[in-house]
Coordinates of C-alpha atoms in Angstrom, one line a residue:
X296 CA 149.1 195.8 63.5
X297 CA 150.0 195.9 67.3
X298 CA 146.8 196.3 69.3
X299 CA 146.9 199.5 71.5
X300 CA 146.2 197.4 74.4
X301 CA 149.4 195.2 73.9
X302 CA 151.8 198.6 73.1
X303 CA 150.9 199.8 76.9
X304 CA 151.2 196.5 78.3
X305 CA 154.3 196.2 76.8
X306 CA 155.8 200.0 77.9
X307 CA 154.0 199.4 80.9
X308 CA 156.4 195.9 81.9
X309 CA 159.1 197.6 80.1
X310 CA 158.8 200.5 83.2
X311 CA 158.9 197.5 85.7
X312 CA 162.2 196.5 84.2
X313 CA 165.4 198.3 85.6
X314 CA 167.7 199.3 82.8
X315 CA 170.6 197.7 85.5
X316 CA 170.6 195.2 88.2
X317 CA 173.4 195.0 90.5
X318 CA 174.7 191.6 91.4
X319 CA 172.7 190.1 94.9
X320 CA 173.9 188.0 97.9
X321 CA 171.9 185.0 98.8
X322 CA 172.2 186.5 102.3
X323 CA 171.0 190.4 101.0
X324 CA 168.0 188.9 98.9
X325 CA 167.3 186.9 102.2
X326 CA 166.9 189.7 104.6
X327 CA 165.5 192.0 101.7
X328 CA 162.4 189.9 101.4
X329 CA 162.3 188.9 105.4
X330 CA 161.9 192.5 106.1
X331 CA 159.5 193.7 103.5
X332 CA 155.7 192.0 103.8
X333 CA 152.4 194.1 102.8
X334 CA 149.5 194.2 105.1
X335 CA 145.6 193.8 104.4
X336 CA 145.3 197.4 103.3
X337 CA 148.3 197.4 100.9
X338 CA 150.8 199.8 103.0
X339 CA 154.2 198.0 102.6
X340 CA 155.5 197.3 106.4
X341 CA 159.3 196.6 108.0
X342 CA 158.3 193.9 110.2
X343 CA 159.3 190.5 109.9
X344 CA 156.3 189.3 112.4
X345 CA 154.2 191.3 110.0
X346 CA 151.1 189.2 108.6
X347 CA 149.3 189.7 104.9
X348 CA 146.3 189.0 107.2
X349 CA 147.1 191.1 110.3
X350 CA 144.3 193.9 109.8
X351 CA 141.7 191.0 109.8
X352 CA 139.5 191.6 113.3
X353 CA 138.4 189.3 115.7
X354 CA 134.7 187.6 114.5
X355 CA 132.2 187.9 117.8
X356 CA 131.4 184.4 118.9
X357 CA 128.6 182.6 117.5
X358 CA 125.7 183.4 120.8
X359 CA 124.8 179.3 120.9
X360 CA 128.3 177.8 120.1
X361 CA 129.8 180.4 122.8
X362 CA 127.5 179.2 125.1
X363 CA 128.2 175.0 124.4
X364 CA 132.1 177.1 125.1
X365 CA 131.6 178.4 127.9
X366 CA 129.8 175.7 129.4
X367 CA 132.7 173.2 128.5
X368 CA 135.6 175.6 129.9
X369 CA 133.4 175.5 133.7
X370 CA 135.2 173.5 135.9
X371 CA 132.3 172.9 138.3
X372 CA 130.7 169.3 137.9
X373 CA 126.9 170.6 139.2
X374 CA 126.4 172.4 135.6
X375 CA 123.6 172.0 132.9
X376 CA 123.9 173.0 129.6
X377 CA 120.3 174.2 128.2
X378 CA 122.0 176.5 124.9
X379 CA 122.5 174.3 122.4
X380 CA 119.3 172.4 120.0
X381 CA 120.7 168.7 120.4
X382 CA 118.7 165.7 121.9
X383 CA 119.6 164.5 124.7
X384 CA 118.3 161.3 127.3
X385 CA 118.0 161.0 130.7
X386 CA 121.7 160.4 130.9
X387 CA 122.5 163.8 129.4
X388 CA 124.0 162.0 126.6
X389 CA 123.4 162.3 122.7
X390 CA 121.2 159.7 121.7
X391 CA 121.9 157.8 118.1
X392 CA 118.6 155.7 116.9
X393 CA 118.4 152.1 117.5
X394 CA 117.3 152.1 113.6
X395 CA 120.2 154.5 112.7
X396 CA 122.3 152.3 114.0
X397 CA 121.0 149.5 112.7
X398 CA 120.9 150.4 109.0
X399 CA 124.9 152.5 109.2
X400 CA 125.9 148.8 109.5
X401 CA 123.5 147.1 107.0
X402 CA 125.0 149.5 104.5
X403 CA 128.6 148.7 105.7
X404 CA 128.1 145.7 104.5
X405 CA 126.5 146.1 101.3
X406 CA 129.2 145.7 98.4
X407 CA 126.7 148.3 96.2
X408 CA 127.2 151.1 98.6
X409 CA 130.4 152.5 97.1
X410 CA 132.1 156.2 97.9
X411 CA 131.6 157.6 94.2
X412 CA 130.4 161.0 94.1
X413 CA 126.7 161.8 94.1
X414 CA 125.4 163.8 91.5
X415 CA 125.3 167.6 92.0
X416 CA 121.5 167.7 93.0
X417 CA 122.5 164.3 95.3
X418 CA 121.0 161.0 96.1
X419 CA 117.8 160.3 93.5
X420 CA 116.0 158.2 96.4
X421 CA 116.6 160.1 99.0
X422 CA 115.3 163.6 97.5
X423 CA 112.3 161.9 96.4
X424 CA 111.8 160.5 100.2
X425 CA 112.2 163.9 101.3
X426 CA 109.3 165.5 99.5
X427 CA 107.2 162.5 99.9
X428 CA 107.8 163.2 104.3
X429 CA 106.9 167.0 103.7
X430 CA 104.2 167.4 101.2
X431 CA 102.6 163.6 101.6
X432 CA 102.8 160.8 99.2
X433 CA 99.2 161.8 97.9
X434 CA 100.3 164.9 97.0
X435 CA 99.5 166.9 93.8
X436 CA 102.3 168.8 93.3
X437 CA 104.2 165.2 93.3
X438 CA 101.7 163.7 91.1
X439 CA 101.9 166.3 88.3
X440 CA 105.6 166.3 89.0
X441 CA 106.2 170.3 90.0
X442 CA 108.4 169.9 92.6
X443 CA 112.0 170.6 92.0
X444 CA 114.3 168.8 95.0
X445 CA 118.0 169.2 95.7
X446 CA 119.9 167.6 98.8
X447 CA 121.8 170.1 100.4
X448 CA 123.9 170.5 103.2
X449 CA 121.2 169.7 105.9
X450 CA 118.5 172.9 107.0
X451 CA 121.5 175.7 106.6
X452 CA 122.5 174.7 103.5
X453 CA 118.5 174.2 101.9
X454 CA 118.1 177.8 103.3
X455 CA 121.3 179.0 101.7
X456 CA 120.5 177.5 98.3
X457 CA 117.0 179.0 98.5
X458 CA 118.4 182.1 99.1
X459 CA 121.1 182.1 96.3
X460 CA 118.5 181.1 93.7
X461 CA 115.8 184.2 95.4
X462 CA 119.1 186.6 95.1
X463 CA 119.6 185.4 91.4
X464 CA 116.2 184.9 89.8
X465 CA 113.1 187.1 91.5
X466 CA 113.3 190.8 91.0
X467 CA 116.0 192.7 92.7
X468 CA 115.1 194.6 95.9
X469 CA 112.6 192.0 97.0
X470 CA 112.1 191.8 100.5
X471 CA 113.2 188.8 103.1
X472 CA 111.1 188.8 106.1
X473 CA 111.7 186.8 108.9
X474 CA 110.1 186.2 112.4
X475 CA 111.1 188.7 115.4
X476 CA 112.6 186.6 117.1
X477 CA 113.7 184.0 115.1
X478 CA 116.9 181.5 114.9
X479 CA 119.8 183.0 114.7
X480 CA 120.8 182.2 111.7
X481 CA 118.2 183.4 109.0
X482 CA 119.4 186.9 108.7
X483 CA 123.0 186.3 108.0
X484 CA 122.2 183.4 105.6
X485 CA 120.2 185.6 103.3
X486 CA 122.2 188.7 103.5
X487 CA 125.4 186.7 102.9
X488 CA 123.4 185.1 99.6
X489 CA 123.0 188.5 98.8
X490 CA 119.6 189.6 100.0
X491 CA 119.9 192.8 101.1
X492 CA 116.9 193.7 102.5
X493 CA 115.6 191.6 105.5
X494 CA 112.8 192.3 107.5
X495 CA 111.3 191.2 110.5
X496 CA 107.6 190.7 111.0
X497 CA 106.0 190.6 114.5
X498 CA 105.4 186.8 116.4
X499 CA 105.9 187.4 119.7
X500 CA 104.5 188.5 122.4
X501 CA 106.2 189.0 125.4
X502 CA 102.9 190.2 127.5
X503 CA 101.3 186.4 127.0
X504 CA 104.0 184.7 125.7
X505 CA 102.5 183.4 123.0
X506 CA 101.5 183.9 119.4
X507 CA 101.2 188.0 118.4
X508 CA 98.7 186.8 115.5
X509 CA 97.3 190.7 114.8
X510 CA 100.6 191.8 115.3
X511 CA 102.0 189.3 112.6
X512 CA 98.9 189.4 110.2
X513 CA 99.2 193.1 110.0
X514 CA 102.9 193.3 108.9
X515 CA 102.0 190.7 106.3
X516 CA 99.6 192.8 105.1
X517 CA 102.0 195.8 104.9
X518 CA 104.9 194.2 102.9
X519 CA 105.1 195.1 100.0
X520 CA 103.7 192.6 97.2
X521 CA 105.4 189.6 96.3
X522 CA 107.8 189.6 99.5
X523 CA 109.7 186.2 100.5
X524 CA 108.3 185.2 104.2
X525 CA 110.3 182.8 106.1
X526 CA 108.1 180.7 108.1
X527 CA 108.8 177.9 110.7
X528 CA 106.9 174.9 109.3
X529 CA 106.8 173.8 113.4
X530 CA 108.2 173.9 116.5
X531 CA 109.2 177.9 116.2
X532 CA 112.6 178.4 117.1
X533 CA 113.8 179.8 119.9
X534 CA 110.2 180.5 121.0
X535 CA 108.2 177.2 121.1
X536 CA 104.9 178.7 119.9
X537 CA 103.4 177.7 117.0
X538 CA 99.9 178.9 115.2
X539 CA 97.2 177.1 115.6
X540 CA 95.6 175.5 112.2
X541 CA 92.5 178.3 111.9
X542 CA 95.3 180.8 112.7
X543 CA 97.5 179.2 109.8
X544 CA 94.5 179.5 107.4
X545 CA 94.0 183.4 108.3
X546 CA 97.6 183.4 107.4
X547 CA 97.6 181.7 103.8
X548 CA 94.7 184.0 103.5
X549 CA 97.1 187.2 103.7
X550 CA 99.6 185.9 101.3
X551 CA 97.4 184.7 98.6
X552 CA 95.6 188.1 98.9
X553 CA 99.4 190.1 98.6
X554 CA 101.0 187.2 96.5
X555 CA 103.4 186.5 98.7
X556 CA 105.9 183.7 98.9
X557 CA 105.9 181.3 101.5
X558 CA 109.7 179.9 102.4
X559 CA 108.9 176.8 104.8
X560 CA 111.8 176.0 107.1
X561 CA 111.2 172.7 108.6
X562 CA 113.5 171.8 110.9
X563 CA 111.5 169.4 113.5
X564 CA 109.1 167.6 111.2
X565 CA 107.8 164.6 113.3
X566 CA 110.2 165.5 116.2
X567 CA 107.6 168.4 117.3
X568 CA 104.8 166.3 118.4
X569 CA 105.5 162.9 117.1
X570 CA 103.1 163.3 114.2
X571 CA 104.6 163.8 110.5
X572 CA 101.6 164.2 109.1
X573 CA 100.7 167.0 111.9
X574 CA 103.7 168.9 111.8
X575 CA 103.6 169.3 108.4
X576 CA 100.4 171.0 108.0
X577 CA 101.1 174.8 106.9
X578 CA 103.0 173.6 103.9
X579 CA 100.3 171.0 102.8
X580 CA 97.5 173.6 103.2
X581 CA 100.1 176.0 101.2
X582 CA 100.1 173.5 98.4
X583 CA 96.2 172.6 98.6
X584 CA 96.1 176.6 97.4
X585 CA 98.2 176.3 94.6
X586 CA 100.5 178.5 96.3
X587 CA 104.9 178.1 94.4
X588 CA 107.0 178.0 97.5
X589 CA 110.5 177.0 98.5
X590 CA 111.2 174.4 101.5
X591 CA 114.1 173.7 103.4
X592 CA 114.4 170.3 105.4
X593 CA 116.7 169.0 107.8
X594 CA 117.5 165.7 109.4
X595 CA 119.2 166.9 111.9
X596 CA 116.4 166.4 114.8
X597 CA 114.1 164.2 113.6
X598 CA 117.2 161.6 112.8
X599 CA 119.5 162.9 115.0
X600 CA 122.0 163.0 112.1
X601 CA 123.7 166.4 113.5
X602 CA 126.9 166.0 112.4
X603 CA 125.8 163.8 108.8
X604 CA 124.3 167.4 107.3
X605 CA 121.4 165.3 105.7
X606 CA 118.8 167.8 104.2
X607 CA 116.8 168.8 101.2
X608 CA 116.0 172.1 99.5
X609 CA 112.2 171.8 97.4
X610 CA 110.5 174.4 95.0
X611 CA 106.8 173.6 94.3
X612 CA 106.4 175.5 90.9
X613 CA 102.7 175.7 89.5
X614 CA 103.4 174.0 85.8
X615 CA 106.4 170.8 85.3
X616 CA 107.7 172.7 82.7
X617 CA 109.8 174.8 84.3
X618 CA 111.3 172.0 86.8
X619 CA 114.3 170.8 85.0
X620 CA 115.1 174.8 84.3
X621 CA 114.7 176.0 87.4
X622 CA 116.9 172.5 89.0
X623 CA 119.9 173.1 86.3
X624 CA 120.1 176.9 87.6
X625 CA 119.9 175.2 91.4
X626 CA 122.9 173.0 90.2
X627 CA 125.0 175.8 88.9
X628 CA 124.4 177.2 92.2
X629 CA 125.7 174.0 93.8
X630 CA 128.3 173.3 92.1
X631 CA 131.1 176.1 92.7
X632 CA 129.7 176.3 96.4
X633 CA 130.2 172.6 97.6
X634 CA 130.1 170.4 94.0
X635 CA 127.5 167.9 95.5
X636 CA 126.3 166.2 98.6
X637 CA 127.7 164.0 101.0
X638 CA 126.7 160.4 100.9
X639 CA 126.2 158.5 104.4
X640 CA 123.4 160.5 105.8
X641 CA 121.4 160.9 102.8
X642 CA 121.5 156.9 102.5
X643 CA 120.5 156.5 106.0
X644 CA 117.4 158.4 105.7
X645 CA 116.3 157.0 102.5
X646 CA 117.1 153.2 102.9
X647 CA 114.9 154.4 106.5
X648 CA 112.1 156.2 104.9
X649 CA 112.2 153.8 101.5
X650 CA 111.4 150.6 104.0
X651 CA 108.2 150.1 106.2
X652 CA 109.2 148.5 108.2
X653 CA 112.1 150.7 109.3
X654 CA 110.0 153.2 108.9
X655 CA 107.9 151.9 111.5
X656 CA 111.0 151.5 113.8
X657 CA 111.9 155.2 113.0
X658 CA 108.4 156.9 113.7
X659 CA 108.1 154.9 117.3
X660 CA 111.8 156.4 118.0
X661 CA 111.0 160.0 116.9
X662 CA 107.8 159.3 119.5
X663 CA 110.0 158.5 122.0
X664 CA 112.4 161.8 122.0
X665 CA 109.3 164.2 121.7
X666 CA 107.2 162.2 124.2
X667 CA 110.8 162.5 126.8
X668 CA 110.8 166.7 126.1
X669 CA 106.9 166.8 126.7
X670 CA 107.4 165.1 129.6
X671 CA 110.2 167.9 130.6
X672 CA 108.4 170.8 130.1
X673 CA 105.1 169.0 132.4
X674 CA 107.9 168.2 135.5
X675 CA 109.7 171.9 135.1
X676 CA 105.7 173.4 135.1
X677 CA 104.6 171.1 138.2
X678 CA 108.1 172.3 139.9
X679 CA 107.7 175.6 139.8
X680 CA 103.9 175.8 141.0
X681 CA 104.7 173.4 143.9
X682 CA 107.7 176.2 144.3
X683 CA 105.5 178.7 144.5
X684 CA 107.4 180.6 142.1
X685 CA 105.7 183.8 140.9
X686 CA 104.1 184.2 137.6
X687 CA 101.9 182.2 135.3
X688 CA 104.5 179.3 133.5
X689 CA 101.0 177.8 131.5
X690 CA 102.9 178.5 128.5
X691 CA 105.7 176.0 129.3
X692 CA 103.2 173.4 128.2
X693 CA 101.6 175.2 125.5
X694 CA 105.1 175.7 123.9
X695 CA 106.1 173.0 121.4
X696 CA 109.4 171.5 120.2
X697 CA 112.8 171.1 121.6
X698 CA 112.6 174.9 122.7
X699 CA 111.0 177.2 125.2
X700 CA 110.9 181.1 125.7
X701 CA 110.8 181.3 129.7
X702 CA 110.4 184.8 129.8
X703 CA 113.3 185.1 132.1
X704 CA 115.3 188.9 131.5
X705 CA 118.9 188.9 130.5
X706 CA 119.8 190.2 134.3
X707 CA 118.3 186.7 135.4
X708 CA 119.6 184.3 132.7
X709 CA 122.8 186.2 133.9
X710 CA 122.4 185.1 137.4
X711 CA 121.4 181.6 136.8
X712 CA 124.6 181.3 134.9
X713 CA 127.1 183.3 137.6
X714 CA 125.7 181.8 140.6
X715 CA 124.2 178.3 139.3
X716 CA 126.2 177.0 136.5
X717 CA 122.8 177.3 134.3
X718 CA 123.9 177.9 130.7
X719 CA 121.4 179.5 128.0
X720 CA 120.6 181.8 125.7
X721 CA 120.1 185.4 127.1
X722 CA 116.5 186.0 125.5
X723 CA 115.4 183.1 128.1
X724 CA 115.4 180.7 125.6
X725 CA 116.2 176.8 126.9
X726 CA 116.7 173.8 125.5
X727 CA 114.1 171.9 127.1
X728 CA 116.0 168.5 125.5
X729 CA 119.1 169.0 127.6
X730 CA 116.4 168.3 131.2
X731 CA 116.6 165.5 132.7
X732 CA 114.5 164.4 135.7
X733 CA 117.2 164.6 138.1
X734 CA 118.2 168.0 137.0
X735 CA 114.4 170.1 136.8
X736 CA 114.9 170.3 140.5
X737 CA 118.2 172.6 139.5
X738 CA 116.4 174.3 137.4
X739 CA 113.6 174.9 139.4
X740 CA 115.1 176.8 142.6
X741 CA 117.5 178.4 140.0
X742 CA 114.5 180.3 137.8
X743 CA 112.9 181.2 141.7
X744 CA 115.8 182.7 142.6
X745 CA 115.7 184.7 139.8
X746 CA 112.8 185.9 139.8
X747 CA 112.4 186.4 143.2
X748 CA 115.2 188.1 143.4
X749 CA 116.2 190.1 140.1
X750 CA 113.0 192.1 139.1
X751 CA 114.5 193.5 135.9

């Protein structure tokens, strides 16, 4: 017997059918279908120009990238670009590691080295590298083996993962919270995984220019139970200030007490201070507690492997058992989003981090680029007190990382940019990697003009 299902499927192509057809020109059937197209919302059009796509609206520009833009498409020769997170050295130019360098053409070489895919979770050696760098070799959560690891698609695509698996697997409704301010990036990548409700809790504060540690304790203690707090491992970004170890403590207090959980993003590992084992400090005391968390790393800075997209998303879970579960539901994840990893970087950082002795090599390099952006933010402080500029600019030193919040207004960013060819972020925020020696000077009479002259 005919299904019911197939009978109106049947009378319903039988409708589609004309009973007649009259005989068509090449030339007729030509200018028939160059005159009828359909746009986004499904409304037929008589336009040959017409687009399937035309009701699609213009995307606002990404705030950094426009600014790298902007910067490019200014004629003038005297201009600095302090927008985008990059390293560079006192030449203004990017910088690749001696060591990077040095092992891209050892594996050249190296008949073994083949471009086969990677598995979907990526490069065995290099994710267990990466958890070694961020929870320490001595670890227990690597000793009792409760760490799941995935290489992803550098920092983004660790935090996009994490996401997608938070979206998918904790209860529905939980909360996201993120830092106010925070990089630009966090909200969209959660809410585009599906998380629809992102918070923000209070870091800043715009009065010191520092830390807002009541402010921020006291919003962790009003999310609800079990909330998902992003957290900057080091080297805040865009602000440059970091808690201090007690005030991390206070902070591990508050989720332990409201069973929160802890999403590390850790971006600047080593490049922060020059110290690994420093920088990661709020995830190690995270794991001492027997806290489950999720990580997301990226080699970005630290290696200056921008453009490779080396990184790796971690889970610490509190029994093994649940590791291969929880990695074969990250893999699913994976594999209709991107399939698996790219190759080059991941083996650059683990033939680097697998060897001593390049290791060595690698640890005295990342002390070289975070000793250069220390030095920066000293000779931009000593310029603007032998200026005579107004305000206190202590917390240009007491910032950390690639970043610094000046507090300079959006009126005075703009003039710096108009009238000096100064490019940045409107919060204030600057790249303190894109200084050089010969251009603090710039910067210098630029930020007195500014706030000398623009008051709001």
């Amino acid at each position: 017997m005919e299904h019911s299902n197939s009978k109106a499927l049947r009378r319903l192509v039988s409708s589609c059918i004309p009973t007649t057809v009259a005989p068509i020109s090449p030339s007729s059937l030509t200018r028939q279908f160059a005159v009828q197209t359909y746009s986004v919302g499904g409304q037929m059009e008589s336009s040959s120009h017409s687009s399937l796509f035309g009701g699609v609206q213009q995307a606002p520009a990404d705030p950094i990238l426009g600014i790298s833009l902007a910067y490019k498409a200014d004629p003038v020769s005297d201009k600095l670009d302090l927008g985008v997170g990059a390293y560079r050295d006192e030449e203004r130019l990017p910088w690749v590691l001696p060591v990077v360098r040095k092992v891209e053409a050892k594996i050249a070489q190296e008949a073994r080295f083949d471009k086969e895919y990677l598995p979907i979770e990526g490069l065995a050696d290099f994710n267990t590298a990466s958890v070694k760098l961020l929870y320490g070799a001595d670890s227990p959560a690597i000793s009792e083996k409760r760490i799941v690891k995935c290489q992803s698609i550098s920092g983004t695509g660790a935090l996009r993962l994490g996401a997608e698996f938070i979206h998918r697997f904790l209860p529905a409704g939980t909360p996201i919270y993120i830092s106010n301010p925070t990089w630009g990036n966090h909200p969209a990548i959660f809410k585009d995984a599906g998380c629809a409700d992102v918070r923000s809790y209070r870091y800043y504060k715009p009065e010191t220019r520092g830390l807002d540690f009541e402010g921020m304790c006291a919003d962790l203690r009003a999310a609800p139970k079990g909330s998902v707090l992003v957290l900057h491992t080091c080297a805040h970004n865009p602000t440059g200030v970091d808690p201090t170890t007690e005030q991390w403590n206070g902070i591990l207090d508050i989720i332990q007490e409201k069973e929160h959980i802890p999403f590390f993003d850790t971006a600047y590992q080593g490049f922060a201070t020059g110290d690994l084992e420093k920088d990661a400090t709020p995830v190690r005391l995270a794991v001492a507690r027997g806290f489950e968390l999720f990580a997301a790393q990226s080699y970005s800075k630290n290696f200056g492997l921008y453009g490779e997209r080396a990184g790796c998303f971690s889970m610490v879970v509190k029994t093994p058992d649940v590791v291969e579960r929880i990695l074969s539901q990250v893999k699913v994840i994976v594999r209709p989003m991107y399939s698996n990893p790219p190759t080059w970087g991941a083996r650059i950082v683990a033939t680097i981090l697998n060897n001593q002795e390049l290791y060595n090599e690698w640890v005295e390099e990342l002390r070289v680029m975070s000793s250069r952006i220390q030095r920066m933010r000293q000779e931009l402080f000593d310029g603007l007190k032998q200026k005579g500029t107004p305000g206190d600019w202590e917390h240009i030193l007491k910032q950390i990382g690639m970043f610094s919040f000046t507090g300079l207004t959006k009126n005075q960013v703009e003039l710096m940019t108009k009238k000096h060819h100064i490019y940045m972020l409107s919060n204030g925020r600057i790249s303190m990697a894109g200084l050089t020696s010969k251009t603090v000077p710039k910067l210098v009479d630029a930020i007195h003009e500014a706030v000398t002259t623009v008051q709001n």
